[in-house]
mmCIF file of C-alpha atoms in Angstrom:
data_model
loop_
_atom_site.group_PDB
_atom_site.id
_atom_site.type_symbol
_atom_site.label_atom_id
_atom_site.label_comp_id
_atom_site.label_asym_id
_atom_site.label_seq_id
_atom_site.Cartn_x
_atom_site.Cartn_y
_atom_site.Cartn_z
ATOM 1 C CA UNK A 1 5.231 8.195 -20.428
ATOM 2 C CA UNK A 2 2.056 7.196 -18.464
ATOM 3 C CA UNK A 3 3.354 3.135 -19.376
ATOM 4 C CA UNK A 4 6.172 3.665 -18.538
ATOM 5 C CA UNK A 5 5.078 4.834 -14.790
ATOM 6 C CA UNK A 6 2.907 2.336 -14.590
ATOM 7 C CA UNK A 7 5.745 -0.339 -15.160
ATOM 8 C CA UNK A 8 8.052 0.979 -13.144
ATOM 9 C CA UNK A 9 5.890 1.314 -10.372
ATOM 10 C CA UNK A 10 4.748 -2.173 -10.738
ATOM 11 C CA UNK A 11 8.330 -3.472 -10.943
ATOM 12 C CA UNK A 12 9.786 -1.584 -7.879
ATOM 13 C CA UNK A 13 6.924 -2.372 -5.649
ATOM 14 C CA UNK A 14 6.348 -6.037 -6.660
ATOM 15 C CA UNK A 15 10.303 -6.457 -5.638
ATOM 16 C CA UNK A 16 9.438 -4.542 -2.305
ATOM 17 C CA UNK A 17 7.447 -7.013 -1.094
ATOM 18 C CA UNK A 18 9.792 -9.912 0.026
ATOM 19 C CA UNK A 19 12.404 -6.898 1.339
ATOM 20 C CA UNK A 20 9.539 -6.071 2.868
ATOM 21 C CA UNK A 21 9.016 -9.576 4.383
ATOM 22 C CA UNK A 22 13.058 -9.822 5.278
ATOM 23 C CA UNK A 23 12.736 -6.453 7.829
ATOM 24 C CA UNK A 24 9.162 -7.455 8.993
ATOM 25 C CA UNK A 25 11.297 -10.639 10.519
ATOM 26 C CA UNK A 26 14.744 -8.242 11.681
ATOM 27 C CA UNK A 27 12.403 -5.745 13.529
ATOM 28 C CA UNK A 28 8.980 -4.174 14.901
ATOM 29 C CA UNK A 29 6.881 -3.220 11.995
ATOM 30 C CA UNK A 30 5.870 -0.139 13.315
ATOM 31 C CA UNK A 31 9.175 1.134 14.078
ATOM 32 C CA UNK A 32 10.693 -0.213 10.665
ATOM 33 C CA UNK A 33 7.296 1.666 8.716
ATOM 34 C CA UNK A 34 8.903 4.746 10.906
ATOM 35 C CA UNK A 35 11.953 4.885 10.174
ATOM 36 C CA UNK A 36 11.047 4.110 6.623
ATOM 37 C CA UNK A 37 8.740 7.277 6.392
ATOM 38 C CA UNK A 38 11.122 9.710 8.604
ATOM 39 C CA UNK A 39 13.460 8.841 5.474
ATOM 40 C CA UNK A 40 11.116 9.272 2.773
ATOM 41 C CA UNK A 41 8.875 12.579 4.143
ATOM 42 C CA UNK A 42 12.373 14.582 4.962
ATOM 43 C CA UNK A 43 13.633 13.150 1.723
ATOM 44 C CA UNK A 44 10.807 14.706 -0.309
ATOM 45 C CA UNK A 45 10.839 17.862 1.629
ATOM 46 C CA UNK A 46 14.490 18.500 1.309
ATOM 47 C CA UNK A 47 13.988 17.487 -2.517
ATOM 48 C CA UNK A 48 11.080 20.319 -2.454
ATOM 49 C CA UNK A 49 13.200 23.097 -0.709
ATOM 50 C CA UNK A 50 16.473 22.354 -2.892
ATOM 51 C CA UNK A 51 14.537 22.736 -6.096
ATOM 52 C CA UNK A 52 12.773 25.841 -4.818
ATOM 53 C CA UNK A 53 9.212 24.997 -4.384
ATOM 54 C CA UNK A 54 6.865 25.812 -1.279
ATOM 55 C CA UNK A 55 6.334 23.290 1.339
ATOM 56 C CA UNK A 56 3.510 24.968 2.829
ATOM 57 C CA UNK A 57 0.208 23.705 2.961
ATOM 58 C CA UNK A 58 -3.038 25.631 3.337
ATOM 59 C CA UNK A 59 -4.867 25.362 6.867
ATOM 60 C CA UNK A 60 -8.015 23.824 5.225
ATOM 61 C CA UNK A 61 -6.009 20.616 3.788
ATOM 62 C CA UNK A 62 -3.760 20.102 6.089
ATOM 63 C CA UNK A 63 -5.818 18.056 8.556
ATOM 64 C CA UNK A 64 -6.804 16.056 4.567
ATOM 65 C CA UNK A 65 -3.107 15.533 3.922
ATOM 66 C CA UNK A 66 -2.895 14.271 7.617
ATOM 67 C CA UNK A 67 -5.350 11.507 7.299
ATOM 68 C CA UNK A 68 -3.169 10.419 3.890
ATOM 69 C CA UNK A 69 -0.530 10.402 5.731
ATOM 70 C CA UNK A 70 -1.693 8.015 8.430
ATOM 71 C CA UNK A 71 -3.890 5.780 6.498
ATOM 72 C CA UNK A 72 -1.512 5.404 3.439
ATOM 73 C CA UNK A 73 1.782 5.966 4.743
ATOM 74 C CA UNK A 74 1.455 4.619 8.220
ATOM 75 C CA UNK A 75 -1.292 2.136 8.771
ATOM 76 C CA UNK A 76 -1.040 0.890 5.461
ATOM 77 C CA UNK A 77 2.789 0.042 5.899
ATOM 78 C CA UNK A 78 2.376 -1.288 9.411
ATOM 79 C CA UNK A 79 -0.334 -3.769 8.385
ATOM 80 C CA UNK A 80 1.423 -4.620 5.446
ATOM 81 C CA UNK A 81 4.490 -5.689 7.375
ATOM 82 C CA UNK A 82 2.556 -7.671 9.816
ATOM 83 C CA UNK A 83 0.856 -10.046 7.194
ATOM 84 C CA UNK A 84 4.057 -10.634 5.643
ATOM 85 C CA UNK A 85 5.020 -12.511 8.998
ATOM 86 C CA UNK A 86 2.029 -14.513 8.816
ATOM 87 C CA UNK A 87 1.503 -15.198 5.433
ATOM 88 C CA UNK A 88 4.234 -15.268 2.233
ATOM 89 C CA UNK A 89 4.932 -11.692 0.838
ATOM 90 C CA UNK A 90 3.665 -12.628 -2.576
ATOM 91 C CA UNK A 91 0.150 -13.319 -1.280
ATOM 92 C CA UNK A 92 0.140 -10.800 1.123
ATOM 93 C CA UNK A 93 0.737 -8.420 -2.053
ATOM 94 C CA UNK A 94 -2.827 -10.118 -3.981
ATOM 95 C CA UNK A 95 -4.770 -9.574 -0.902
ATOM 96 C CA UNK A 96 -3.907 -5.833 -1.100
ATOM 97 C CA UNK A 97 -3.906 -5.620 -4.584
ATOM 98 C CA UNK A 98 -7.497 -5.535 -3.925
ATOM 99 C CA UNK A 99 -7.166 -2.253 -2.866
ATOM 100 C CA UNK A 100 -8.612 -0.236 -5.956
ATOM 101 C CA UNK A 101 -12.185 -2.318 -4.973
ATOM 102 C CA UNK A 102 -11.769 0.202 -1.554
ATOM 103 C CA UNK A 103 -10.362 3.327 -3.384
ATOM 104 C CA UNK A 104 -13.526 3.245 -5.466
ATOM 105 C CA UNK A 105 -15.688 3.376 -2.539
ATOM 106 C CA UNK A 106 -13.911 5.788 -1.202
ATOM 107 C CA UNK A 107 -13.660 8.183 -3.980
ATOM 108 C CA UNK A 108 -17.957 7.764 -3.931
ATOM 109 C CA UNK A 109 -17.659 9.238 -0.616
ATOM 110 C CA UNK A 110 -14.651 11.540 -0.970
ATOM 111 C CA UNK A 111 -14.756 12.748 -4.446
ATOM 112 C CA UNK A 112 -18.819 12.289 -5.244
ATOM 113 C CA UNK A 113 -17.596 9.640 -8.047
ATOM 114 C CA UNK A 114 -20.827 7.529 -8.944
ATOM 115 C CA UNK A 115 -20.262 3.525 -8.597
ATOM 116 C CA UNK A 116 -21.649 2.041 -11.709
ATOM 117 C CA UNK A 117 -23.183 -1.426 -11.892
ATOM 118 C CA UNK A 118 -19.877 -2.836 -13.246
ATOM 119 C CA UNK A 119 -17.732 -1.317 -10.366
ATOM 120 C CA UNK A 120 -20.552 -2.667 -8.164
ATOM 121 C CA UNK A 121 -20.052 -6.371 -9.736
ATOM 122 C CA UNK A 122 -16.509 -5.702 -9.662
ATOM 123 C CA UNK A 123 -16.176 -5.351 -6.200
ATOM 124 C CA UNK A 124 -18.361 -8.582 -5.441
ATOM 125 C CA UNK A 125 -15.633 -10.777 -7.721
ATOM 126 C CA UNK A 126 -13.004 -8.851 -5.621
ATOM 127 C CA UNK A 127 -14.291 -9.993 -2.517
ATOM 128 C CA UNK A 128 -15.149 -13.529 -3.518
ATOM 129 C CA UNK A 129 -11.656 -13.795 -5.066
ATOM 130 C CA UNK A 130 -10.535 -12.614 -1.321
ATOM 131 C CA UNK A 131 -12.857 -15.289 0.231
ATOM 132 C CA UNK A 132 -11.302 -18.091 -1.823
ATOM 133 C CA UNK A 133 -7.850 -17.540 -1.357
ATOM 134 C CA UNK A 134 -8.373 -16.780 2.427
ATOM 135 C CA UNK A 135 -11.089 -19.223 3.124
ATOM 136 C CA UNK A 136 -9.385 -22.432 3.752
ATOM 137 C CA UNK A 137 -7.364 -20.783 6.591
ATOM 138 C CA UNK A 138 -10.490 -18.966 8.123
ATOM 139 C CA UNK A 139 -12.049 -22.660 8.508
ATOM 140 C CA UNK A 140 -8.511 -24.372 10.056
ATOM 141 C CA UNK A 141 -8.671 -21.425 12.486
ATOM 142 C CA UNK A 142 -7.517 -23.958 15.650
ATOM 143 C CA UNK A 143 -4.727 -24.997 12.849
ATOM 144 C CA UNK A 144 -3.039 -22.208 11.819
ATOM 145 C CA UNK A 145 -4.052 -18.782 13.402
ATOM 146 C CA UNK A 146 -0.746 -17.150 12.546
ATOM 147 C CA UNK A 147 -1.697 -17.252 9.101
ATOM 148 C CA UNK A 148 -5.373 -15.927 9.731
ATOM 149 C CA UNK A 149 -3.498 -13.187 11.155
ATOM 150 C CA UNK A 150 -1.651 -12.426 8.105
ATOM 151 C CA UNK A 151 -5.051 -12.061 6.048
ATOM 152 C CA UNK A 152 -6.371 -9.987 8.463
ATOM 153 C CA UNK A 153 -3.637 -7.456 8.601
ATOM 154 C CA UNK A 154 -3.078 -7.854 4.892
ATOM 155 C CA UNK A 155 -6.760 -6.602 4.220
ATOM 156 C CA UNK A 156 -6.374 -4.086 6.707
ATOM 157 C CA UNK A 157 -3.195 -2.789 4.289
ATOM 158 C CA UNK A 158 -5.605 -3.254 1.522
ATOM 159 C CA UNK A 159 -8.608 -0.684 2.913
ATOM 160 C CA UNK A 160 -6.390 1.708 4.178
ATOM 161 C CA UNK A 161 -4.407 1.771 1.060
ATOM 162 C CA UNK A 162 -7.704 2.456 -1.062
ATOM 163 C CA UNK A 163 -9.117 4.678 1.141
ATOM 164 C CA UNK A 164 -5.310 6.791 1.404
ATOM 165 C CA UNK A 165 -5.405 6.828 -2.482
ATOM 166 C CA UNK A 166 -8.711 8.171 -2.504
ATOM 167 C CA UNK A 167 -7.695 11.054 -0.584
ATOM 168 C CA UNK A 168 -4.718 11.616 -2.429
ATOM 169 C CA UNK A 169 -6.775 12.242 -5.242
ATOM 170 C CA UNK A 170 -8.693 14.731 -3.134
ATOM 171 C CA UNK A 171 -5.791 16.147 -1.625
ATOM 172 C CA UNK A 172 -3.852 16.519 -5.628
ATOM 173 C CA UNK A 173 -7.054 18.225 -6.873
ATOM 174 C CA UNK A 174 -6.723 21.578 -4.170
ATOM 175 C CA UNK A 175 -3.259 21.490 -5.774
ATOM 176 C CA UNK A 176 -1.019 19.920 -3.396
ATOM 177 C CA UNK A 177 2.313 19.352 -5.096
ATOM 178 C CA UNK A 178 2.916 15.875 -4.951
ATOM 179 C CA UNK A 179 6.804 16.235 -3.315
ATOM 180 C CA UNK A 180 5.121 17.889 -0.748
ATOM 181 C CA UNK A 181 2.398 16.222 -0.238
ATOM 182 C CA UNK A 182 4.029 12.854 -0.463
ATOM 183 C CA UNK A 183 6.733 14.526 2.221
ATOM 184 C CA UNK A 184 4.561 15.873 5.001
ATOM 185 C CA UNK A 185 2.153 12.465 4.572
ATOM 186 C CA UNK A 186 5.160 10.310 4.956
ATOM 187 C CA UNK A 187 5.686 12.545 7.865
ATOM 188 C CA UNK A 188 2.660 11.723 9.587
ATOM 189 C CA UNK A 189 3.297 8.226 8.979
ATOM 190 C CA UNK A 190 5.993 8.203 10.825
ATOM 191 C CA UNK A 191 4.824 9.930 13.421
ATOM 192 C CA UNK A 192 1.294 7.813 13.580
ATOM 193 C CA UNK A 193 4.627 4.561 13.639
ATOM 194 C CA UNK A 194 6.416 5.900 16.472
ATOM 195 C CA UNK A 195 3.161 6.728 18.525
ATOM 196 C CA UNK A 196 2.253 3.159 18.031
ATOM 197 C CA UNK A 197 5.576 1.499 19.014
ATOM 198 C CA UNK A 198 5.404 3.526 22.042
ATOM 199 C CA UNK A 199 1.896 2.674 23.135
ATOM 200 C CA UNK A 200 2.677 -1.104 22.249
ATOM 201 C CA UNK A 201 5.683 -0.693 24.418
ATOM 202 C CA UNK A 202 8.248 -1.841 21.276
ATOM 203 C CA UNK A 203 11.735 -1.213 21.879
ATOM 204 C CA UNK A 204 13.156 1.815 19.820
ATOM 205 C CA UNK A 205 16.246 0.425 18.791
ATOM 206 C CA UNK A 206 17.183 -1.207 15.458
ATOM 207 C CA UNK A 207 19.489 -3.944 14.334
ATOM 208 C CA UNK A 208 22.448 -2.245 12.909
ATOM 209 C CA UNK A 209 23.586 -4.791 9.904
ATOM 210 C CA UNK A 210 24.367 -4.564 6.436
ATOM 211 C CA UNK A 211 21.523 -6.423 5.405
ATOM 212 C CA UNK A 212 18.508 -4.350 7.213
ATOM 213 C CA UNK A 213 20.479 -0.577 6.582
ATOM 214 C CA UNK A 214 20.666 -2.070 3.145
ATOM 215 C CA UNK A 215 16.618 -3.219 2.573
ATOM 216 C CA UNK A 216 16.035 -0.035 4.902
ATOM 217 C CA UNK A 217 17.903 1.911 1.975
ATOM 218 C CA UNK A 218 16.281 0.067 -1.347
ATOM 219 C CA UNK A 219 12.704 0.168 0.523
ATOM 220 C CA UNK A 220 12.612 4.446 1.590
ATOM 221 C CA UNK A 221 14.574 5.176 -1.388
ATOM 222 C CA UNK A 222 13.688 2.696 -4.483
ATOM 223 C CA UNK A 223 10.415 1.530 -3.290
ATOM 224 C CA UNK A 224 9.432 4.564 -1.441
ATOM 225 C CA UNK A 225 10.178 7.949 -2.874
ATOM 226 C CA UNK A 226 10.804 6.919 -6.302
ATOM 227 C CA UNK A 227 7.820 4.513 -6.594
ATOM 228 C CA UNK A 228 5.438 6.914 -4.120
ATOM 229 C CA UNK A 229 6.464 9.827 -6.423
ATOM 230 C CA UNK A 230 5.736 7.592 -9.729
ATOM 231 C CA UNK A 231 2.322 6.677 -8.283
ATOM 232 C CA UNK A 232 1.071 9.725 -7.184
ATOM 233 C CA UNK A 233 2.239 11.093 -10.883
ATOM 234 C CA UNK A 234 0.039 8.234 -11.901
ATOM 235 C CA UNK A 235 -3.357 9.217 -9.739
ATOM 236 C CA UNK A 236 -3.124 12.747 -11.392
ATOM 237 C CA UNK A 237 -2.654 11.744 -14.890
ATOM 238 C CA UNK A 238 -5.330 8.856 -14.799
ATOM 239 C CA UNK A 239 -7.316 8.910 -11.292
ATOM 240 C CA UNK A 240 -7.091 6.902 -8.256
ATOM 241 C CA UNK A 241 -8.857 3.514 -8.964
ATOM 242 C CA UNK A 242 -7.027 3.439 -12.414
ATOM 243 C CA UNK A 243 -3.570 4.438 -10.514
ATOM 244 C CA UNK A 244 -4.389 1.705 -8.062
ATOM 245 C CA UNK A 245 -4.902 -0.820 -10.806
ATOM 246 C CA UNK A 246 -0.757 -0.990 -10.719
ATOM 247 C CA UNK A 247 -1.601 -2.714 -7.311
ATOM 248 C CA UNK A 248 -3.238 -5.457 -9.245
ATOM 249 C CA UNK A 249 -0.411 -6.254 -11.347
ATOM 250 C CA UNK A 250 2.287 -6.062 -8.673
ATOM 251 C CA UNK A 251 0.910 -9.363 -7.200
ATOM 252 C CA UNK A 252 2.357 -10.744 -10.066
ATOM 253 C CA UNK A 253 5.191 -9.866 -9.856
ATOM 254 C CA UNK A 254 5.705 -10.285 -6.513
ATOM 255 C CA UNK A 255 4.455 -13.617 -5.778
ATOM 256 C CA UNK A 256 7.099 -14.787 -8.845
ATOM 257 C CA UNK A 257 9.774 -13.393 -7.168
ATOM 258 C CA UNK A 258 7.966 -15.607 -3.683
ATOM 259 C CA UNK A 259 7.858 -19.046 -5.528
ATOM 260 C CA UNK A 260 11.858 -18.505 -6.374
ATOM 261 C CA UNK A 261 12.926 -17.161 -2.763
ATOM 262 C CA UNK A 262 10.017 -18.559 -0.263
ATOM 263 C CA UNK A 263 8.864 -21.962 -1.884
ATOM 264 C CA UNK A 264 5.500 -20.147 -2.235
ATOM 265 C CA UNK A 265 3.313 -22.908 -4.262
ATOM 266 C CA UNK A 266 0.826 -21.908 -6.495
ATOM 267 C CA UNK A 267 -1.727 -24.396 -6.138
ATOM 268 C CA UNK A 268 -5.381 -24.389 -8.205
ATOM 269 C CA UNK A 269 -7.106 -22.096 -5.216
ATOM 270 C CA UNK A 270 -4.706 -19.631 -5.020
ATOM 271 C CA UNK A 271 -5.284 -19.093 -8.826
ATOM 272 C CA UNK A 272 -8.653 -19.306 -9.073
ATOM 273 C CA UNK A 273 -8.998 -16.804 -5.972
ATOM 274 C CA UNK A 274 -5.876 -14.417 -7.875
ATOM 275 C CA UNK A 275 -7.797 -14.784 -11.113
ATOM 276 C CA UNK A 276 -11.286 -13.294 -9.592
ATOM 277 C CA UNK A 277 -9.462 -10.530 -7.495
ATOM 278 C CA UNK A 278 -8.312 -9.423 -11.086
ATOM 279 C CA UNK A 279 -10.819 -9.792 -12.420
ATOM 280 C CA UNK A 280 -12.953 -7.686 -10.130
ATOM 281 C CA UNK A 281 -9.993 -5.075 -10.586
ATOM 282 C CA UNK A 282 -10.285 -4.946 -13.906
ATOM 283 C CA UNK A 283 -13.996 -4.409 -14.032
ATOM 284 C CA UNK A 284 -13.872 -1.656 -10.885
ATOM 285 C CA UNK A 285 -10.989 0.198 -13.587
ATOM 286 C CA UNK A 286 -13.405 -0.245 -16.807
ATOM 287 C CA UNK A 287 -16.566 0.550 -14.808
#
C-alpha cells in the first residue's frame, strides 16, 4: 500500500510539472496557484462534509494549519510557477526536490527531531548538488538573469515546501484529519494567492480556453487533491523527510517528460549536480 502511494504520488506530480509550466506562461502565477487551491480546499471540504466527518479545527491549531496552508499550499505553488518561466519545468522540479534537506531542519525545530551526522552530511551534498547545477548561471548573471530568477524562486518552492511538510507532520500528530486539513490549508493558500495578486496589482481575470480550464482541471484535481491526499497519507504512515523523499524521485520523472516536450538537454553538470542532490536526499532519509 505504502509503494504504491509513493508511486503514484511520484507519477502524478512529476507529470504536473510541465502543466505546471504551460499555465505559468497562460496566466499570473499567483492567481493560477488561487484558483488552483479555491478548487482543491472546497473540494476536500465538501469531500469531508459528504462523507460525514467534522471540519472543525481546534482554536490552538488553527493558526498551525494556517501557516501550512500558506507556506505549502500558497508560497510554495507561487514560487514554483515562477521558476518554471525562467528555467525548464524538469529542473525546476530537482531544485525543489531538495526539499526533504529543509523539512529535516524544520522538523528539528518543529517536532524536536535530532539531526544526525548523516542528515548533517546529507544536507551539505544537497546543497553542493544545488550549487552545481545553479552555478554556471549565478556567474553569467549579466547573461541570463531570467534564468537566475528561476533558481531563485525554485529554491524558494523548495524551503517553503520542507518547512510546510514539517508542519504537516505537526499539524497530523494533534489529529487533524488530513481532508480537512489538506481543505482549510488549501484554503489559506488561496487566500495568501489572491492577497498577493492584489497587492502586485495582477489582473483577476483568466483566459477562458480549453487548454488552461483543462491543465486547471488535471492540476487541482489529479495533481492536487488526489496527489496532496496521497502525500499527506504518506507523512503519517512514514514521517515527513521520508514522505518528502517522493520529491526526490519526481525530478525524474519530470525532467524525462522535459527532454521529450521542452528540448531540455541533459548535459554532464546537470547530472553530476542531480546525482549529489540525491544523493544528499537519500542520506537526510537514512540518517
Amino acid at each position: 500500500m505504502t509503494a504504491a502511494l509513493f508511486l503514484a504520488t511520484v507519477l502524478f506530480w512529476g507529470s504536473g510539472a510541465i502543466v505546471t509550466s504551460l499555465q505559468a506562461s497562460a496566466s499570473a502565477p499567483e492567481l493560477s496557484v488561487a484558483i488552483r487551491m479555491f478548487l482543491v480546499g472546497s473540494g476536500m471540504l465538501g469531500f469531508s462534509i459528504a462523507t460525514g466527518k467534522p471540519i472543525t479545527i481546534m482554536r490552538g491549531d488553527r493558526s498551525w494549519v494556517a501557516m501550512q496552508g500558506i507556506l505549502f499550499f500558497g508560497l510554495a505553488f507561487i514560487a514554483f510557477y515562477k521558476a518554471t518561466q525562467g528555467i525548464p519545468s524538469g529542473i525546476a522540479a530537482l531544485v525543489l526536490s531538495s526539499s526533504s534537506l529543509f523539512a529535516a531542519v524544520a522538523s528539528r525545530f518543529l517536532l524536536d527531531l535530532r539531526i544526525s551526522r548523516r542528515a548533517a552530511i546529507g544536507i551539505i551534498f544537497g546543497l553542493l548538488g544545488l550549487g552545481i547545477v545553479a552555478a554556471p548561471q549565478i556567474f553569467a548573471l549579466h547573461l541570463n538573469p531570467q534564468t537566475l530568477k528561476g533558481f531563485i524562486w525554485a529554491a524558494i518552492a523548495a524551503i517553503a515546501t520542507g518547512a510546510g511538510t514539517a508542519i504537516a507532520a505537526r499539524n497530523q500528530r494533534r489529529g487533524v484529519p488530513i481532508p480537512v486539513l489538506m481543505g482549510w490549508g488549501a484554503l489559506c493558500g488561496c487566500g495568501f494567492g489572491f492577497a498577493w495578486a492584489v497587492i502586485v496589482g495582477t489582473s483577476l481575470t483568466i483566459p477562458v480556453t480549453t487548454g488552461y480550464l483543462a491543465q486547471l482541471a488535471y492540476l487541482a484535481i489529479v495533481a492536487s487533491c488526489v496527489t496532496f491526499l496521497m502525500y499527506f497519507t504518506l507523512i503519517e504512515k512514514i514521517g515527513p523527510a521520508r514522505a518528502a523523499y517522493a520529491l526526490t524521485v519526481v525530478p525524474i520523472v519530470a525532467m524525462t517528460i522535459s527532454v521529450i516536450f521542452e528540448g531540455l538537454h541533459v548535459d554532464t553538470r546537470l547530472a553530476l549536480g542531480g546525482a549529489t542532490i540525491i544523493l544528499g536526499n537519500i542520506l537526510v532519509l537514512n540518517a
